[in-house]
Amino acid sequence: MHDYTRKSDIQHSEIMAPEGAPDWSLDRPALWNAVEAGERRKDAQLAREVQLALPRELDADRQIALLRGFVRDEFVARGMVADFSLHDHVGSDGQPQPHAHVMLTMRSIDETGFGLKVRDWNSDELLVHWREQWAHQANAQLAEAGEEVRIDHRTLAAQRAEAQAHAAAEPEGEQRDALETRAAGMDREPSPYLRASWYMEQKARVAAEAAGLAYEPVTDRGGWLAEVRTI
């Protein structure tokens, strides 16, 4: 049993289910109790979690529309029940860091309830497809909002190679310099994902500021990240 009622950064929560799914699939306690009851192994995987970084340039309505459309097209249309929440979080740089957590069921569902687990949903090809589609739909929303910024689902190495190729094709000048600068900026390791440690560090940082004290990392990963930031 977990009590999440004190979480304060949840901007929107929703459950979407495939057509024909029973009504109880839209009730959060009933849904996840049914998921757990359907498993016999104590170490069974109950759900798949997908985390999505939302463009901070979009307002709340567009963020919700983007999230709802992507979940409907890529998860629910395949037969999954999706329980998702949009978090209006503030990052360590003081800027908005909106993101979503999407919990997905692992089994097919019809009017009688859950059936077999669908192994095709585990494929690497599908994961790549989801990354591409998220970039496509997010960029479409950004364009509709009149924003010039775009996201790119590709690896830093792929983006760097493209920028280098474009720079080499440009004559000497400001455009070539800009492309070379962009390529150089991608010559780095991807940002680490700290998950629970990151939230613990954020909590410690806020508490230190409130008490007028200097922030000190409280986890090993937090200490490592603090070191990296000073290099």
PDB file of C-alpha atoms in Angstrom:
ATOM      1  CA  MET A   1       0.000   0.000   0.000  1.00  0.00           C
ATOM      2  CA  HIS A   2       1.364   3.399  -0.981  1.00  0.00           C
ATOM      3  CA  ASP A   3      -0.011   6.875  -0.258  1.00  0.00           C
ATOM      4  CA  TYR A   4       0.801   9.380  -2.992  1.00  0.00           C
ATOM      5  CA  THR A   5      -1.745  12.016  -1.927  1.00  0.00           C
ATOM      6  CA  ARG A   6       0.932  14.453  -0.717  1.00  0.00           C
ATOM      7  CA  LYS A   7       2.667  14.740  -4.076  1.00  0.00           C
ATOM      8  CA  SER A   8       2.319  18.359  -5.147  1.00  0.00           C
ATOM      9  CA  ASP A   9       3.817  18.574  -8.632  1.00  0.00           C
ATOM     10  CA  ILE A  10       1.236  16.477 -10.501  1.00  0.00           C
ATOM     11  CA  GLN A  11      -0.392  18.666 -13.134  1.00  0.00           C
ATOM     12  CA  HIS A  12      -2.570  16.061 -14.833  1.00  0.00           C
ATOM     13  CA  SER A  13      -3.397  12.360 -14.392  1.00  0.00           C
ATOM     14  CA  GLU A  14      -5.425  10.123 -16.662  1.00  0.00           C
ATOM     15  CA  ILE A  15      -6.058   6.494 -17.594  1.00  0.00           C
ATOM     16  CA  MET A  16      -6.718   5.439 -21.175  1.00  0.00           C
ATOM     17  CA  ALA A  17      -7.836   1.929 -22.131  1.00  0.00           C
ATOM     18  CA  PRO A  18      -8.457   0.142 -25.445  1.00  0.00           C
ATOM     19  CA  GLU A  19     -11.984  -0.011 -26.845  1.00  0.00           C
ATOM     20  CA  GLY A  20     -13.897  -2.878 -25.293  1.00  0.00           C
ATOM     21  CA  ALA A  21     -11.892  -2.936 -22.059  1.00  0.00           C
ATOM     22  CA  PRO A  22     -14.004  -3.313 -18.886  1.00  0.00           C
ATOM     23  CA  ASP A  23     -15.059  -0.157 -17.039  1.00  0.00           C
ATOM     24  CA  TRP A  24     -12.929  -1.028 -14.019  1.00  0.00           C
ATOM     25  CA  SER A  25      -9.791  -0.599 -16.132  1.00  0.00           C
ATOM     26  CA  LEU A  26     -10.305   3.185 -15.836  1.00  0.00           C
ATOM     27  CA  ASP A  27     -10.288   3.023 -12.032  1.00  0.00           C
ATOM     28  CA  ARG A  28      -6.714   3.233 -10.734  1.00  0.00           C
ATOM     29  CA  PRO A  29      -6.954   0.976  -7.635  1.00  0.00           C
ATOM     30  CA  ALA A  30      -9.108  -1.587  -9.475  1.00  0.00           C
ATOM     31  CA  LEU A  31      -6.767  -1.584 -12.481  1.00  0.00           C
ATOM     32  CA  TRP A  32      -3.516  -2.213 -10.646  1.00  0.00           C
ATOM     33  CA  ASN A  33      -5.027  -4.636  -8.152  1.00  0.00           C
ATOM     34  CA  ALA A  34      -6.290  -6.663 -11.140  1.00  0.00           C
ATOM     35  CA  VAL A  35      -2.822  -6.504 -12.723  1.00  0.00           C
ATOM     36  CA  GLU A  36      -1.192  -7.870  -9.578  1.00  0.00           C
ATOM     37  CA  ALA A  37      -3.886 -10.485  -8.995  1.00  0.00           C
ATOM     38  CA  GLY A  38      -3.302 -11.869 -12.478  1.00  0.00           C
ATOM     39  CA  GLU A  39       0.321 -12.821 -11.773  1.00  0.00           C
ATOM     40  CA  ARG A  40       1.403 -16.033 -10.065  1.00  0.00           C
ATOM     41  CA  ARG A  41       5.135 -15.386  -9.764  1.00  0.00           C
ATOM     42  CA  LYS A  42       6.176 -13.110  -6.927  1.00  0.00           C
ATOM     43  CA  ASP A  43       8.874 -11.575  -9.159  1.00  0.00           C
ATOM     44  CA  ALA A  44       6.601 -11.030 -12.175  1.00  0.00           C
ATOM     45  CA  GLN A  45       6.891  -7.756 -14.055  1.00  0.00           C
ATOM     46  CA  LEU A  46       3.617  -5.952 -13.396  1.00  0.00           C
ATOM     47  CA  ALA A  47       4.031  -2.966 -15.700  1.00  0.00           C
ATOM     48  CA  ARG A  48       6.318  -1.100 -18.048  1.00  0.00           C
ATOM     49  CA  GLU A  49       7.186   2.481 -17.153  1.00  0.00           C
ATOM     50  CA  VAL A  50       7.945   5.018 -19.854  1.00  0.00           C
ATOM     51  CA  GLN A  51       9.216   8.466 -18.931  1.00  0.00           C
ATOM     52  CA  LEU A  52       8.840  11.339 -21.362  1.00  0.00           C
ATOM     53  CA  ALA A  53      10.481  14.762 -21.175  1.00  0.00           C
ATOM     54  CA  LEU A  54       7.969  17.367 -22.326  1.00  0.00           C
ATOM     55  CA  PRO A  55       9.074  20.547 -24.133  1.00  0.00           C
ATOM     56  CA  ARG A  56       9.038  23.409 -21.625  1.00  0.00           C
ATOM     57  CA  GLU A  57       8.214  25.770 -24.507  1.00  0.00           C
ATOM     58  CA  LEU A  58       4.671  24.339 -24.684  1.00  0.00           C
ATOM     59  CA  ASP A  59       1.912  25.519 -22.372  1.00  0.00           C
ATOM     60  CA  ALA A  60       0.041  23.060 -20.135  1.00  0.00           C
ATOM     61  CA  ASP A  61      -2.799  22.478 -22.597  1.00  0.00           C
ATOM     62  CA  ARG A  62      -0.409  21.628 -25.444  1.00  0.00           C
ATOM     63  CA  GLN A  63       1.682  19.390 -23.192  1.00  0.00           C
ATOM     64  CA  ILE A  64      -1.418  17.420 -22.193  1.00  0.00           C
ATOM     65  CA  ALA A  65      -2.592  17.230 -25.808  1.00  0.00           C
ATOM     66  CA  LEU A  66       0.838  15.969 -26.905  1.00  0.00           C
ATOM     67  CA  LEU A  67       0.969  13.383 -24.141  1.00  0.00           C
ATOM     68  CA  ARG A  68      -2.604  12.181 -24.665  1.00  0.00           C
ATOM     69  CA  GLY A  69      -2.168  11.852 -28.441  1.00  0.00           C
ATOM     70  CA  PHE A  70       1.088   9.934 -28.165  1.00  0.00           C
ATOM     71  CA  VAL A  71      -0.259   7.566 -25.503  1.00  0.00           C
ATOM     72  CA  ARG A  72      -3.407   6.919 -27.525  1.00  0.00           C
ATOM     73  CA  ASP A  73      -1.612   6.298 -30.831  1.00  0.00           C
ATOM     74  CA  GLU A  74       1.391   4.309 -29.637  1.00  0.00           C
ATOM     75  CA  PHE A  75       0.240   2.428 -26.533  1.00  0.00           C
ATOM     76  CA  VAL A  76      -3.539   2.199 -26.225  1.00  0.00           C
ATOM     77  CA  ALA A  77      -4.025   1.490 -29.933  1.00  0.00           C
ATOM     78  CA  ARG A  78      -1.762  -1.576 -29.496  1.00  0.00           C
ATOM     79  CA  GLY A  79      -3.917  -2.931 -26.676  1.00  0.00           C
ATOM     80  CA  MET A  80      -2.273  -1.546 -23.525  1.00  0.00           C
ATOM     81  CA  VAL A  81      -3.960   0.254 -20.663  1.00  0.00           C
ATOM     82  CA  ALA A  82      -1.987   3.429 -19.950  1.00  0.00           C
ATOM     83  CA  ASP A  83      -1.993   5.232 -16.599  1.00  0.00           C
ATOM     84  CA  PHE A  84      -0.080   8.487 -16.991  1.00  0.00           C
ATOM     85  CA  SER A  85       0.689  11.617 -15.009  1.00  0.00           C
ATOM     86  CA  LEU A  86       2.267  14.904 -16.049  1.00  0.00           C
ATOM     87  CA  HIS A  87       4.617  16.395 -13.455  1.00  0.00           C
ATOM     88  CA  ASP A  88       5.286  20.141 -13.413  1.00  0.00           C
ATOM     89  CA  HIS A  89       8.751  19.878 -11.859  1.00  0.00           C
ATOM     90  CA  VAL A  90      11.435  22.551 -11.426  1.00  0.00           C
ATOM     91  CA  GLY A  91      14.924  21.456 -12.420  1.00  0.00           C
ATOM     92  CA  SER A  92      18.187  22.106 -10.601  1.00  0.00           C
ATOM     93  CA  ASP A  93      18.746  25.107 -12.893  1.00  0.00           C
ATOM     94  CA  GLY A  94      15.536  26.705 -11.616  1.00  0.00           C
ATOM     95  CA  GLN A  95      13.810  26.207 -14.972  1.00  0.00           C
ATOM     96  CA  PRO A  96      10.634  24.173 -15.598  1.00  0.00           C
ATOM     97  CA  GLN A  97      11.315  20.492 -16.196  1.00  0.00           C
ATOM     98  CA  PRO A  98       7.912  19.094 -17.206  1.00  0.00           C
ATOM     99  CA  HIS A  99       7.854  15.343 -17.699  1.00  0.00           C
ATOM    100  CA  ALA A 100       5.429  12.450 -17.708  1.00  0.00           C
ATOM    101  CA  HIS A 101       5.409   8.978 -16.202  1.00  0.00           C
ATOM    102  CA  VAL A 102       3.411   6.417 -18.184  1.00  0.00           C
ATOM    103  CA  MET A 103       2.608   3.053 -16.592  1.00  0.00           C
ATOM    104  CA  LEU A 104       1.654   0.419 -19.168  1.00  0.00           C
ATOM    105  CA  THR A 105       0.057  -2.968 -18.677  1.00  0.00           C
ATOM    106  CA  MET A 106       1.927  -5.994 -19.994  1.00  0.00           C
ATOM    107  CA  ARG A 107      -1.048  -8.168 -20.972  1.00  0.00           C
ATOM    108  CA  SER A 108      -3.750  -7.959 -23.627  1.00  0.00           C
ATOM    109  CA  ILE A 109      -7.187  -6.953 -22.355  1.00  0.00           C
ATOM    110  CA  ASP A 110     -10.772  -7.417 -23.550  1.00  0.00           C
ATOM    111  CA  GLU A 111     -14.239  -7.226 -22.016  1.00  0.00           C
ATOM    112  CA  THR A 112     -13.477 -10.244 -19.812  1.00  0.00           C
ATOM    113  CA  GLY A 113     -10.237  -8.835 -18.397  1.00  0.00           C
ATOM    114  CA  PHE A 114      -6.551  -9.489 -18.897  1.00  0.00           C
ATOM    115  CA  GLY A 115      -5.212 -12.232 -21.127  1.00  0.00           C
ATOM    116  CA  LEU A 116      -1.669 -13.258 -22.113  1.00  0.00           C
ATOM    117  CA  LYS A 117       1.433 -11.117 -21.973  1.00  0.00           C
ATOM    118  CA  VAL A 118       2.360  -9.645 -25.362  1.00  0.00           C
ATOM    119  CA  ARG A 119       6.060 -10.253 -26.024  1.00  0.00           C
ATOM    120  CA  ASP A 120       6.094  -8.084 -29.159  1.00  0.00           C
ATOM    121  CA  TRP A 121       5.798  -5.033 -26.925  1.00  0.00           C
ATOM    122  CA  ASN A 122       9.318  -5.776 -25.641  1.00  0.00           C
ATOM    123  CA  SER A 123      11.108  -5.441 -28.988  1.00  0.00           C
ATOM    124  CA  ASP A 124      14.004  -3.026 -29.503  1.00  0.00           C
ATOM    125  CA  GLU A 125      12.521  -2.054 -32.864  1.00  0.00           C
ATOM    126  CA  LEU A 126       9.339  -0.871 -31.174  1.00  0.00           C
ATOM    127  CA  LEU A 127      11.342   1.172 -28.681  1.00  0.00           C
ATOM    128  CA  VAL A 128      13.163   2.941 -31.509  1.00  0.00           C
ATOM    129  CA  HIS A 129       9.817   3.546 -33.210  1.00  0.00           C
ATOM    130  CA  TRP A 130       8.425   5.107 -30.024  1.00  0.00           C
ATOM    131  CA  ARG A 131      11.427   7.426 -29.754  1.00  0.00           C
ATOM    132  CA  GLU A 132      10.980   8.531 -33.364  1.00  0.00           C
ATOM    133  CA  GLN A 133       7.254   9.076 -32.963  1.00  0.00           C
ATOM    134  CA  TRP A 134       7.678  11.051 -29.755  1.00  0.00           C
ATOM    135  CA  ALA A 135      10.100  13.401 -31.527  1.00  0.00           C
ATOM    136  CA  HIS A 136       7.743  13.686 -34.511  1.00  0.00           C
ATOM    137  CA  GLN A 137       4.648  14.482 -32.448  1.00  0.00           C
ATOM    138  CA  ALA A 138       6.483  16.824 -30.073  1.00  0.00           C
ATOM    139  CA  ASN A 139       7.978  18.767 -32.968  1.00  0.00           C
ATOM    140  CA  ALA A 140       4.562  19.035 -34.610  1.00  0.00           C
ATOM    141  CA  GLN A 141       3.182  20.604 -31.420  1.00  0.00           C
ATOM    142  CA  LEU A 142       6.159  22.966 -31.217  1.00  0.00           C
ATOM    143  CA  ALA A 143       5.610  24.053 -34.818  1.00  0.00           C
ATOM    144  CA  GLU A 144       1.893  24.676 -34.186  1.00  0.00           C
ATOM    145  CA  ALA A 145       2.824  26.781 -31.162  1.00  0.00           C
ATOM    146  CA  GLY A 146       5.159  28.900 -33.296  1.00  0.00           C
ATOM    147  CA  GLU A 147       8.310  27.672 -31.550  1.00  0.00           C
ATOM    148  CA  GLU A 148      11.534  27.198 -33.532  1.00  0.00           C
ATOM    149  CA  VAL A 149      13.171  24.728 -31.147  1.00  0.00           C
ATOM    150  CA  ARG A 150      13.007  21.029 -32.073  1.00  0.00           C
ATOM    151  CA  ILE A 151      13.930  17.795 -30.296  1.00  0.00           C
ATOM    152  CA  ASP A 152      16.010  15.004 -31.820  1.00  0.00           C
ATOM    153  CA  HIS A 153      15.599  11.377 -30.763  1.00  0.00           C
ATOM    154  CA  ARG A 154      18.905  10.268 -32.266  1.00  0.00           C
ATOM    155  CA  THR A 155      22.087   9.585 -30.304  1.00  0.00           C
ATOM    156  CA  LEU A 156      24.596  12.388 -29.731  1.00  0.00           C
ATOM    157  CA  ALA A 157      27.067  10.548 -31.984  1.00  0.00           C
ATOM    158  CA  ALA A 158      24.599  10.531 -34.892  1.00  0.00           C
ATOM    159  CA  GLN A 159      23.750  14.198 -34.408  1.00  0.00           C
ATOM    160  CA  ARG A 160      27.443  15.120 -34.183  1.00  0.00           C
ATOM    161  CA  ALA A 161      28.271  13.244 -37.402  1.00  0.00           C
ATOM    162  CA  GLU A 162      25.484  15.057 -39.250  1.00  0.00           C
ATOM    163  CA  ALA A 163      26.603  18.471 -37.983  1.00  0.00           C
ATOM    164  CA  GLN A 164      30.210  17.728 -38.973  1.00  0.00           C
ATOM    165  CA  ALA A 165      29.136  16.676 -42.473  1.00  0.00           C
ATOM    166  CA  HIS A 166      27.087  19.839 -42.915  1.00  0.00           C
ATOM    167  CA  ALA A 167      29.960  21.970 -41.643  1.00  0.00           C
ATOM    168  CA  ALA A 168      32.395  20.372 -44.086  1.00  0.00           C
ATOM    169  CA  ALA A 169      30.036  21.174 -46.959  1.00  0.00           C
ATOM    170  CA  GLU A 170      29.766  24.851 -46.011  1.00  0.00           C
ATOM    171  CA  PRO A 171      32.224  27.514 -47.213  1.00  0.00           C
ATOM    172  CA  GLU A 172      34.240  29.426 -44.626  1.00  0.00           C
ATOM    173  CA  GLY A 173      31.995  31.790 -42.692  1.00  0.00           C
ATOM    174  CA  GLU A 174      29.560  32.222 -39.830  1.00  0.00           C
ATOM    175  CA  GLN A 175      27.308  29.343 -40.918  1.00  0.00           C
ATOM    176  CA  ARG A 176      30.206  26.894 -40.960  1.00  0.00           C
ATOM    177  CA  ASP A 177      31.455  28.166 -37.596  1.00  0.00           C
ATOM    178  CA  ALA A 178      27.994  27.683 -36.095  1.00  0.00           C
ATOM    179  CA  LEU A 179      27.781  24.103 -37.384  1.00  0.00           C
ATOM    180  CA  GLU A 180      31.246  23.283 -36.081  1.00  0.00           C
ATOM    181  CA  THR A 181      30.323  24.733 -32.690  1.00  0.00           C
ATOM    182  CA  ARG A 182      27.154  22.619 -32.651  1.00  0.00           C
ATOM    183  CA  ALA A 183      29.133  19.487 -33.513  1.00  0.00           C
ATOM    184  CA  ALA A 184      31.681  20.219 -30.786  1.00  0.00           C
ATOM    185  CA  GLY A 185      28.882  20.669 -28.249  1.00  0.00           C
ATOM    186  CA  MET A 186      27.748  17.103 -28.878  1.00  0.00           C
ATOM    187  CA  ASP A 187      31.170  15.634 -28.141  1.00  0.00           C
ATOM    188  CA  ARG A 188      30.139  14.588 -24.630  1.00  0.00           C
ATOM    189  CA  GLU A 189      28.638  11.708 -22.730  1.00  0.00           C
ATOM    190  CA  PRO A 190      24.832  11.566 -22.361  1.00  0.00           C
ATOM    191  CA  SER A 191      23.526  13.095 -19.144  1.00  0.00           C
ATOM    192  CA  PRO A 192      23.274  10.528 -16.325  1.00  0.00           C
ATOM    193  CA  TYR A 193      19.851   9.469 -15.136  1.00  0.00           C
ATOM    194  CA  LEU A 194      19.810   9.412 -11.345  1.00  0.00           C
ATOM    195  CA  ARG A 195      16.131   8.670 -10.743  1.00  0.00           C
ATOM    196  CA  ALA A 196      15.606   8.164  -6.971  1.00  0.00           C
ATOM    197  CA  SER A 197      19.012   9.662  -6.150  1.00  0.00           C
ATOM    198  CA  TRP A 198      18.165  12.760  -8.175  1.00  0.00           C
ATOM    199  CA  TYR A 199      14.939  13.334  -6.222  1.00  0.00           C
ATOM    200  CA  MET A 200      16.747  12.816  -2.921  1.00  0.00           C
ATOM    201  CA  GLU A 201      19.356  15.383  -3.933  1.00  0.00           C
ATOM    202  CA  GLN A 202      16.662  17.873  -4.967  1.00  0.00           C
ATOM    203  CA  LYS A 203      14.939  17.451  -1.601  1.00  0.00           C
ATOM    204  CA  ALA A 204      18.238  17.933   0.237  1.00  0.00           C
ATOM    205  CA  ARG A 205      19.039  21.029  -1.828  1.00  0.00           C
ATOM    206  CA  VAL A 206      15.674  22.640  -1.052  1.00  0.00           C
ATOM    207  CA  ALA A 207      15.980  21.798   2.657  1.00  0.00           C
ATOM    208  CA  ALA A 208      19.482  23.296   2.816  1.00  0.00           C
ATOM    209  CA  GLU A 209      18.348  26.502   1.129  1.00  0.00           C
ATOM    210  CA  ALA A 210      15.370  26.803   3.479  1.00  0.00           C
ATOM    211  CA  ALA A 211      17.686  26.406   6.492  1.00  0.00           C
ATOM    212  CA  GLY A 212      20.253  28.843   5.103  1.00  0.00           C
ATOM    213  CA  LEU A 213      22.890  26.116   4.880  1.00  0.00           C
ATOM    214  CA  ALA A 214      25.247  25.067   2.140  1.00  0.00           C
ATOM    215  CA  TYR A 215      23.968  22.123   0.115  1.00  0.00           C
ATOM    216  CA  GLU A 216      25.917  18.906   0.541  1.00  0.00           C
ATOM    217  CA  PRO A 217      25.191  15.760  -1.563  1.00  0.00           C
ATOM    218  CA  VAL A 218      23.398  13.051   0.407  1.00  0.00           C
ATOM    219  CA  THR A 219      23.970  10.094  -1.959  1.00  0.00           C
ATOM    220  CA  ASP A 220      27.014   8.627  -3.699  1.00  0.00           C
ATOM    221  CA  ARG A 221      25.600   9.515  -7.097  1.00  0.00           C
ATOM    222  CA  GLY A 222      24.856  13.031  -5.939  1.00  0.00           C
ATOM    223  CA  GLY A 223      28.465  13.452  -4.886  1.00  0.00           C
ATOM    224  CA  TRP A 224      29.669  12.110  -8.204  1.00  0.00           C
ATOM    225  CA  LEU A 225      27.386  14.484 -10.120  1.00  0.00           C
ATOM    226  CA  ALA A 226      28.590  17.449  -8.057  1.00  0.00           C
ATOM    227  CA  GLU A 227      32.160  16.518  -9.016  1.00  0.00           C
ATOM    228  CA  VAL A 228      31.290  16.264 -12.699  1.00  0.00           C
ATOM    229  CA  ARG A 229      29.672  19.691 -12.682  1.00  0.00           C
ATOM    230  CA  THR A 230      32.901  21.319 -11.432  1.00  0.00           C
ATOM    231  CA  ILE A 231      35.088  19.861 -14.205  1.00  0.00           C
TER     232      ILE A 231
END
